[in-house]
Structure formats: structure tokens, C-alpha cells
XYZ file of N, CA and C in Angstrom:
534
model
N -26.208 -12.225 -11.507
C -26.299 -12.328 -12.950
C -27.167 -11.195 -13.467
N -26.847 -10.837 -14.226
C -27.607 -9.573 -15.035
C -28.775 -9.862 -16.342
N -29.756 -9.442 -16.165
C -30.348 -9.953 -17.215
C -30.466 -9.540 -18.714
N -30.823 -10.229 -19.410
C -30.596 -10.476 -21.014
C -31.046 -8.935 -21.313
N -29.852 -8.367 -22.351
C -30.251 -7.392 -22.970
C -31.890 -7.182 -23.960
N -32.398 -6.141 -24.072
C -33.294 -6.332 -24.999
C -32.810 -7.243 -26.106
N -34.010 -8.082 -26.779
C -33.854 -8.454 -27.823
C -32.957 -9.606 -27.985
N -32.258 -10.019 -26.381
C -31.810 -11.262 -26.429
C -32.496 -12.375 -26.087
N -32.424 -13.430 -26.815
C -32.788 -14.543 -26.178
C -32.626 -15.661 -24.992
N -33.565 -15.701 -24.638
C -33.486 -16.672 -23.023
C -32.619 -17.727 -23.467
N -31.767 -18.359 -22.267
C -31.670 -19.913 -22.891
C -32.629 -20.886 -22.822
N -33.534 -20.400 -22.375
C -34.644 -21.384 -22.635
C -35.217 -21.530 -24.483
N -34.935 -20.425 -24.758
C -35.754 -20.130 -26.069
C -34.293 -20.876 -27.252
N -33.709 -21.613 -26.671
C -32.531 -22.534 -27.039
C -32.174 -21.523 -28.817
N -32.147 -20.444 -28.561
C -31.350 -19.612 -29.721
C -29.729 -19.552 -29.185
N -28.520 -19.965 -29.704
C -27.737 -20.412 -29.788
C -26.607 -19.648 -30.622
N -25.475 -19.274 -29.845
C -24.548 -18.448 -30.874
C -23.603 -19.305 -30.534
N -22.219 -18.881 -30.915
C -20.860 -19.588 -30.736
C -20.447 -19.530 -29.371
N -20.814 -18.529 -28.724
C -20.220 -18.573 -27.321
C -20.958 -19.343 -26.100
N -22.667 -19.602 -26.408
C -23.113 -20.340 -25.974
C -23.282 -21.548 -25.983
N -22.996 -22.346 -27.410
C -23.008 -23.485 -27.580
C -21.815 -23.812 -27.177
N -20.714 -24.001 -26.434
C -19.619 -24.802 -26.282
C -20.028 -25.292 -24.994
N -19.872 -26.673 -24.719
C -19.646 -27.836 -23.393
C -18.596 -27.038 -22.655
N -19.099 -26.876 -21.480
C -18.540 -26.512 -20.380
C -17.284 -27.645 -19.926
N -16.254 -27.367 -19.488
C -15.150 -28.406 -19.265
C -15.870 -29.235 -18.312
N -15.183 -30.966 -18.372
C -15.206 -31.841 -17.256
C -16.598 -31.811 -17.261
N -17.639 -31.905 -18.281
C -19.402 -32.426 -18.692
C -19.048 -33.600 -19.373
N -19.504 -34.430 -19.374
C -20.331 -35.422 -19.998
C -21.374 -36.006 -20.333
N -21.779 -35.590 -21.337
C -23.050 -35.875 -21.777
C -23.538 -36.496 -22.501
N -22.763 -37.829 -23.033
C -23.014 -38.970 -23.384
C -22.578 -40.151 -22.456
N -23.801 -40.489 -21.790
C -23.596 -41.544 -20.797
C -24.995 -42.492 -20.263
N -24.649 -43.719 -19.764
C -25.666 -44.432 -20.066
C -25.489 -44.823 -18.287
N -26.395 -45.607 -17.959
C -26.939 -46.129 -16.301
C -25.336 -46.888 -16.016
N -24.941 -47.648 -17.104
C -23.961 -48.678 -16.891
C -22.253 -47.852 -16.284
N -22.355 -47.004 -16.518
C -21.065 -46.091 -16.445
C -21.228 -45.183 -14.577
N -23.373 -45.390 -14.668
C -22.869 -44.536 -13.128
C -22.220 -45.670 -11.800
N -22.039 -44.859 -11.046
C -21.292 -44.861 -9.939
C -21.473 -45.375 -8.710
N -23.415 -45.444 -8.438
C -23.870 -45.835 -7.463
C -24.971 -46.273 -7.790
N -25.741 -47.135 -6.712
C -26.954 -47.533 -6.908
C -28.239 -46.815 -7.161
N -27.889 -45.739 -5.776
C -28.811 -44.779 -5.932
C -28.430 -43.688 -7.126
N -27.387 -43.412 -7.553
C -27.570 -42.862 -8.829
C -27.957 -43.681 -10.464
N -28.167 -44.805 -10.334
C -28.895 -45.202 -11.244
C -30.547 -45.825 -10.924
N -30.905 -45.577 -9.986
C -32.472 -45.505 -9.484
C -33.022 -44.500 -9.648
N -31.976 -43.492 -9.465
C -32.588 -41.818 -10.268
C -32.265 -41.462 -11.837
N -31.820 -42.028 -12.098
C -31.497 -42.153 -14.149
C -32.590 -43.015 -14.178
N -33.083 -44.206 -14.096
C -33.729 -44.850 -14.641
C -35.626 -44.517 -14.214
N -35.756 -43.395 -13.070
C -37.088 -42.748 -12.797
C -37.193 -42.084 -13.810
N -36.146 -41.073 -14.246
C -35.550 -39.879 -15.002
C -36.577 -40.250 -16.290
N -35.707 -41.564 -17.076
C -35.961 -41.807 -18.247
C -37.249 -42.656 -17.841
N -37.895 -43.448 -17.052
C -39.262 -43.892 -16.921
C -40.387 -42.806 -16.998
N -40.572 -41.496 -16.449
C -41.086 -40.802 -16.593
C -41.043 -39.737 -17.573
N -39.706 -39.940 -18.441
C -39.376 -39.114 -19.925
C -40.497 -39.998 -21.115
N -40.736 -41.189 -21.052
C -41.226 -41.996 -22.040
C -40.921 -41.412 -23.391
N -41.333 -41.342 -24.335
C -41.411 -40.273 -25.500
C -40.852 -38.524 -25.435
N -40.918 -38.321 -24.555
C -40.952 -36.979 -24.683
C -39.482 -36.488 -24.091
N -39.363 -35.142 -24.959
C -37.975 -34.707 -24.719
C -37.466 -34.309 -23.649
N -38.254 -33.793 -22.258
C -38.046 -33.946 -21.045
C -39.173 -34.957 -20.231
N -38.783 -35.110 -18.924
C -40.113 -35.737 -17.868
C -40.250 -33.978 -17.587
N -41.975 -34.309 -16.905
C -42.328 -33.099 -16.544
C -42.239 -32.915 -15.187
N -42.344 -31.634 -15.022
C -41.907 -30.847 -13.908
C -42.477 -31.673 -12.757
N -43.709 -32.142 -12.798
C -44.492 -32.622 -11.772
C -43.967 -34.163 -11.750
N -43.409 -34.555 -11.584
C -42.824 -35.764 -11.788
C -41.965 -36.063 -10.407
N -41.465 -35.099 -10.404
C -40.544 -35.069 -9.336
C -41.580 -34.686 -7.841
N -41.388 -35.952 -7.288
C -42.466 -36.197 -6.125
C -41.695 -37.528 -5.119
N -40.982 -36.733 -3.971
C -40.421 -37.515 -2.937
C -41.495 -38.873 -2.877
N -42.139 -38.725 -2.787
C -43.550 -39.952 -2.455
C -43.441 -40.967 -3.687
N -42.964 -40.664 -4.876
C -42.767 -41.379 -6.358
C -41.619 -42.059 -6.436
N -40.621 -41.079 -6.115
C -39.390 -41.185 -6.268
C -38.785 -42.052 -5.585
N -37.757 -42.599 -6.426
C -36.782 -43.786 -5.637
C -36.165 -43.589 -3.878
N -36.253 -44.495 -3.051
C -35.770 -43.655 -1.850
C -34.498 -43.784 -1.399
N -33.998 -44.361 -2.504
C -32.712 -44.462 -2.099
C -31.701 -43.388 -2.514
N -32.131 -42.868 -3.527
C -31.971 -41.748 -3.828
C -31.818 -40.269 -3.572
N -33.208 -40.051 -2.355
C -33.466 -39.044 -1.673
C -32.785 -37.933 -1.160
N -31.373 -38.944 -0.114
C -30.910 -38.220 0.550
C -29.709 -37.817 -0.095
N -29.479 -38.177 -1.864
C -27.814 -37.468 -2.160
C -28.942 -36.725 -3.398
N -29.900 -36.014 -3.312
C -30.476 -35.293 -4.079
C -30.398 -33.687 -4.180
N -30.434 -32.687 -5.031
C -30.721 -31.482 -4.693
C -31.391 -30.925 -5.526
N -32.584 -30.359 -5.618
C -33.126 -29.938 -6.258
C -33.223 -28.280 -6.610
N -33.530 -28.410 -7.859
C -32.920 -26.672 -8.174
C -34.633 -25.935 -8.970
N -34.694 -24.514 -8.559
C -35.881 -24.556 -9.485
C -35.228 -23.436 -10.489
N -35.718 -23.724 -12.038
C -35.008 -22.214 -12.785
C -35.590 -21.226 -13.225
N -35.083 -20.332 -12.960
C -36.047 -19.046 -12.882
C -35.017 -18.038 -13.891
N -36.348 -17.595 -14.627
C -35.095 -16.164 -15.568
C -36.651 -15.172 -16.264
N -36.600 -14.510 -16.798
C -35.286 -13.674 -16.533
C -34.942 -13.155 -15.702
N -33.812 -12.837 -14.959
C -32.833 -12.916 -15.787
C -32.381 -14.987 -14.771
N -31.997 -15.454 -16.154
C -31.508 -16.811 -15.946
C -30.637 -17.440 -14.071
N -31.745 -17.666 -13.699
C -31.020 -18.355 -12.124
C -31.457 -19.411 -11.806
N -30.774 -20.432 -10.404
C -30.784 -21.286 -9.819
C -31.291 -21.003 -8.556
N -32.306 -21.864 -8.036
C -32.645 -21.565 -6.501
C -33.009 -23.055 -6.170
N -32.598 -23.110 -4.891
C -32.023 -24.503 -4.360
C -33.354 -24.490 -3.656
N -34.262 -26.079 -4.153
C -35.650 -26.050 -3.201
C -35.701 -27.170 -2.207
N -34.226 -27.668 -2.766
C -34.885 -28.918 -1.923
C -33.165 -29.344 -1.570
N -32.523 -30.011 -0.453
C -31.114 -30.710 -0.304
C -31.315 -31.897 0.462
N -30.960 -32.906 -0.071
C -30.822 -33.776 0.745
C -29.828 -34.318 1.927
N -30.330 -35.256 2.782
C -29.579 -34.885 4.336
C -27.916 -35.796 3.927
N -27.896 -36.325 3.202
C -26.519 -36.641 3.048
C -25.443 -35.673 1.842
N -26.473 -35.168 1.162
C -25.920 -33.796 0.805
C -25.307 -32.662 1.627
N -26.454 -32.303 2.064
C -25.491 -31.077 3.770
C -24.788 -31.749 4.606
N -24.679 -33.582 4.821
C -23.849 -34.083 5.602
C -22.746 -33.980 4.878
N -22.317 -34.215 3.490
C -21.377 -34.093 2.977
C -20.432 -32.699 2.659
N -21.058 -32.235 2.315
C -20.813 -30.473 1.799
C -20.799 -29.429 3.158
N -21.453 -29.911 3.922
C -21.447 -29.295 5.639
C -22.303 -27.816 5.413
N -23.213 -27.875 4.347
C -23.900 -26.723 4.350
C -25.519 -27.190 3.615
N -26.521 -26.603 4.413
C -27.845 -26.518 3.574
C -27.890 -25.835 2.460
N -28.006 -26.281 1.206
C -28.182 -25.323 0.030
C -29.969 -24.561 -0.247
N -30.876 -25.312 0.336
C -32.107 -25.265 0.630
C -32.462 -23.639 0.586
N -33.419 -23.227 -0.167
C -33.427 -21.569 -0.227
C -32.268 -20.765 -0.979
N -31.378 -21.370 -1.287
C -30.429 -20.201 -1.472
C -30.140 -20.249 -3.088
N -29.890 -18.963 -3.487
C -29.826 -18.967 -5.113
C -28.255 -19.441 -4.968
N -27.835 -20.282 -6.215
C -26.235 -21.015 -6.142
C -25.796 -20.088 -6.983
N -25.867 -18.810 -7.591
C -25.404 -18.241 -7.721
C -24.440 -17.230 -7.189
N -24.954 -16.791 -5.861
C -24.598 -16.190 -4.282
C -23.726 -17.162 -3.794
N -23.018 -18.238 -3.993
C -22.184 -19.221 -3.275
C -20.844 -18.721 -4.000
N -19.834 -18.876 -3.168
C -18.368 -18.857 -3.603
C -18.141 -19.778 -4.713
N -17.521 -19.582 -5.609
C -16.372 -20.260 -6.397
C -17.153 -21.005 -7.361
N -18.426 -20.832 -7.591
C -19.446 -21.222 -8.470
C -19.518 -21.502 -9.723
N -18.735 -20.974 -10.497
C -18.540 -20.287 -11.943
C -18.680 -21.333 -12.663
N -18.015 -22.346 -12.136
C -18.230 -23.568 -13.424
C -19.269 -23.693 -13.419
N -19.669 -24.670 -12.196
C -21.029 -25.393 -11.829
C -22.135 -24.533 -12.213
N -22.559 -23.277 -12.879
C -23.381 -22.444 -12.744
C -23.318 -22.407 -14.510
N -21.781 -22.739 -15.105
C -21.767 -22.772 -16.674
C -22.125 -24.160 -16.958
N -22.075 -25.065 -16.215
C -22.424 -26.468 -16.526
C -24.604 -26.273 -16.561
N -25.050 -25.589 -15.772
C -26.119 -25.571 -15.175
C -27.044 -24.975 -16.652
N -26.568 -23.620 -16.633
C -27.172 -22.806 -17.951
C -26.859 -24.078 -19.462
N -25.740 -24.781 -19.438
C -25.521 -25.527 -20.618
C -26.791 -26.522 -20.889
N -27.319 -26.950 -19.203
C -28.327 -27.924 -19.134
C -29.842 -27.262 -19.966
N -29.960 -26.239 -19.209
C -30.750 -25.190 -19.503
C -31.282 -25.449 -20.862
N -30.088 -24.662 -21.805
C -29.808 -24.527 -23.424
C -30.258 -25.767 -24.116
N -29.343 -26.991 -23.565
C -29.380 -28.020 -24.401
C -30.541 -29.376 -24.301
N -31.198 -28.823 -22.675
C -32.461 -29.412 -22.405
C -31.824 -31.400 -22.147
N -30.945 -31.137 -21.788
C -30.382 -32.945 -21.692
C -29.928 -33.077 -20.351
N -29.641 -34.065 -19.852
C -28.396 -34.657 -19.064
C -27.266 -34.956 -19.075
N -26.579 -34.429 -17.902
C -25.155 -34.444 -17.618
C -25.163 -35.441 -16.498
N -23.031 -35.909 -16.744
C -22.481 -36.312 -15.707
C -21.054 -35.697 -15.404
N -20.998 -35.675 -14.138
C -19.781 -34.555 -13.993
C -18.761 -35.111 -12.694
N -17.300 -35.179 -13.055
C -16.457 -35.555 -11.614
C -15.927 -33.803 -11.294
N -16.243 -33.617 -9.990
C -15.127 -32.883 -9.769
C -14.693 -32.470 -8.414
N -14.219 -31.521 -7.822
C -13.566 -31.362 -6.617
C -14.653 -29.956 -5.941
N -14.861 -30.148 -4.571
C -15.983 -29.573 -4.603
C -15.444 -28.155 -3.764
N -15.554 -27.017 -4.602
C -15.041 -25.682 -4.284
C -15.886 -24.807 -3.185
N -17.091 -25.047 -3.623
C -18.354 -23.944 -2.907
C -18.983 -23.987 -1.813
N -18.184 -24.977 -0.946
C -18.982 -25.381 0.836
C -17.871 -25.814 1.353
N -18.036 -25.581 2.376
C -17.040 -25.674 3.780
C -16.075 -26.879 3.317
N -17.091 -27.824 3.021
C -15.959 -29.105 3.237
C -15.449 -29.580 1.513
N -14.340 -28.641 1.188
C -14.137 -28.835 0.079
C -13.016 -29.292 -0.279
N -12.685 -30.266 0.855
C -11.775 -31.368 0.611
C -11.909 -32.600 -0.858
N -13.186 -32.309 -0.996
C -13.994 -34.133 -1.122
C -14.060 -33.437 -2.332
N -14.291 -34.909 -3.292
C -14.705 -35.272 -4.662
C -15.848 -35.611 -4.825
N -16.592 -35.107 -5.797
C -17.912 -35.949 -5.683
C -17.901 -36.043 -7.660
N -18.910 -36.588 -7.963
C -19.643 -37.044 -9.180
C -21.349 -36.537 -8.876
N -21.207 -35.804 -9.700
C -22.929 -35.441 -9.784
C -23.731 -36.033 -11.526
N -25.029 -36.205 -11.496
C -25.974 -36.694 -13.282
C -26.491 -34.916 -12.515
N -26.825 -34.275 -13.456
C -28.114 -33.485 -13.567
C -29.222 -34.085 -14.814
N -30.492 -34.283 -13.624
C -31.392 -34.444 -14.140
C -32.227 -33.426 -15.093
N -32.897 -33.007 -15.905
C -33.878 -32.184 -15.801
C -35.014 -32.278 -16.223
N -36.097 -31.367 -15.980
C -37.398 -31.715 -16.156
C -38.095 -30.748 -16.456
N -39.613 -30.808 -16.804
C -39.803 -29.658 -17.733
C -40.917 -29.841 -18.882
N -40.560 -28.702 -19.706
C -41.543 -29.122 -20.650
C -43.013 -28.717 -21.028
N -43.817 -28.788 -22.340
C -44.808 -27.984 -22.609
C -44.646 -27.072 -22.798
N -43.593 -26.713 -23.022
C -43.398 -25.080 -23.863
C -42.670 -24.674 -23.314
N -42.185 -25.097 -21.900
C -41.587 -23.986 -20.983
C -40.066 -24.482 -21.109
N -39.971 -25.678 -21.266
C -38.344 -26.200 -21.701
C -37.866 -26.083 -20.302
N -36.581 -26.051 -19.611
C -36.049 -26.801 -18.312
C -36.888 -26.049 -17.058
N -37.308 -26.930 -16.074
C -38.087 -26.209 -15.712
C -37.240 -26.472 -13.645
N -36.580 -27.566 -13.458
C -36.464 -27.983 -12.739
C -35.129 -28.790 -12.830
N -34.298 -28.751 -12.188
C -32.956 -29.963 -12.090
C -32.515 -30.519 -11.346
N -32.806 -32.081 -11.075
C -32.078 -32.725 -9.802
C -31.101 -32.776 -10.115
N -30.502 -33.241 -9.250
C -29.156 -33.339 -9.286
C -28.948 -34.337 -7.764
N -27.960 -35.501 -8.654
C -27.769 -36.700 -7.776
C -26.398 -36.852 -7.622
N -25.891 -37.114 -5.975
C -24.243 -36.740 -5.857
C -24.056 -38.176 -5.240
N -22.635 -38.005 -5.582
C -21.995 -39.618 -4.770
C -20.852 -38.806 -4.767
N -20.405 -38.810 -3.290
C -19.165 -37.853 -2.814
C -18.024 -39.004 -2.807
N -16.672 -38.696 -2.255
C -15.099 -39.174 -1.889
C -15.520 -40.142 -3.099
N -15.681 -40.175 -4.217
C -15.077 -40.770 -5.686
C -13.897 -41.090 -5.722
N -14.010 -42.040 -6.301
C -11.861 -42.670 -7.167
C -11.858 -41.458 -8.191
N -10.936 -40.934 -8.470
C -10.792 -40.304 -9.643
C -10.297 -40.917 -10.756
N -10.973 -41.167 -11.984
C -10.988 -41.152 -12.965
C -10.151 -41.152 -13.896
N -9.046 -41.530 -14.635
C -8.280 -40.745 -15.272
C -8.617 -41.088 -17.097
């Protein structure tokens, strides 16, 4: 990714034109605990919003394996965001994550991964709009990209700095949806 011309704005600094504000296809971002999918993905929505209380994100420090739901743990991935110029770097994967996907994302910017493009326009949208998503789709960017999964991105953040951090909670071989 190339970074922001002079005089452009970060998406953090949530300045907003026509080409940035449009929802990335197959997002949803009006959705409540009752609609997710798994147990452990609503033990991580409901930390999410326990530690949001009032405020427009939970903060960065929040996110603490030792806090956090454990059931949760292992379909987790954690992203840290870094710009300029605007990126993803994978800090954390959980072990039923690389069991599923057949790859450690751990260290690696998801930008550098094959076939990325959506998942990376869904990511920056999070960024911009400082909310949560839920997303079905077919998984392009790791070995085993047979499988369906459903991912929430979490995010977290805040005090000026706006998204600072994004879990992200998967439940793979999904029914699809129609």
C-alpha cells in the first residue's frame, strides 16, 4: 500500500469523500449477539461491548488473553493498525484459526497475503467508521480455501487515536446464508 499523498487524510482522521465512504460488499454492520453464530462468538461481542461501556470504542488495553473470554481464544486473530501509510499486522492467531486456514497469520502484514483485496477493504472501512462488522464468506488467502467461515471484527482504541487494534472472531464450514 502506498502512503497518503500530502495533505491527505488518514482514515483514522475519519475525513470522508465518496469513494471512501461506501460499505464494502458482503459487511454487515447492523447486527446484534442474537444473529451470531457461535457461542464463542458471542462471549467476544458481549466482552467487546462490556468493556465499550459509554465510550465509542473499548480501549486498546482491554484486550488481555488473561481477561478475555476463553472460549473465544482459539478462533481469534488479532491485528495491530499501523499507518501511515494505513496497514494490518497480524499479532496474535489463534490455534484453531491456523488449524483451520492451515497457515500462521502471526507476524505477517495481511496485506502481503494473496487474494486479500476485499478483506483488507472491509478492514480500512472498520478503520474509517470506528464500528463493528459481521461478514460470511469463502476463504481465498490460505491454503485451505475450501471452507466458509463468518468472521465480527472487533475494534478497539481510542483517546484520540481512533482504531487502534482489531479482533477478529471466526467460526469456519458455516451454512450459507441466503
Amino acid at each position: 500500500m502506498n502512503a497518503p499523498s500530502e495533505g491527505t487524510k488518514s482514515p483514522r482522521d475519519c475525513g470522508e469523500d465518496e469513494a471512501t465512504s461506501a460499505r464494502p460488499d458482503n459487511l454487515q454492520d447492523k447486527f446484534g449477539r442474537e444473529i451470531l453464530s457461535a457461542a464463542h462468538m458471542c462471549a467476544a461481542y458481549d466482552y467487546w461491548c462490556d468493556n465499550r461501556g459509554n465510550l465509542e470504542l473499548p480501549p486498546a488495553d482491554a484486550i488481555d488473553p488473561l481477561r478475555m473470554p476463553r472460549a473465544c481464544l482459539p478462533f481469534i486473530v488479532i491485528l495491530e493498525v499501523e499507518d501511515p501509510p494505513l496497514r494490518f499486522r497480524c499479532r496474535l492467531t489463534g490455534t484453531e484459526v491456523v488449524n483451520s486456514l492451515g497457515v500462521d497469520l502471526t507476524g505477517l502484514y495481511i496485506d502481503e497475503l494473496p487474494e486479500i483485496a476485499k478483506q483488507l477493504a472491509r478492514m480500512e472501512w472498520c478503520v474509517r467508521k470506528r464500528q463493528p462488522y459481521l461478514v460470511e464468506d469463502a476463504v481465498t488467502f490460505a491454503p485451505h480455501d475450501y471452507r466458509r467461515y463468518c468472521t465480527m471484527a472487533l475494534p478497539f482504541g481510542g483517546g484520540g487515536q481512533g482504531v487502534e487494534r482489531i479482533v477478529f472472531v471466526f467460526d469456519f464450514d458455516i451454512e450459507v446464508h441466503k
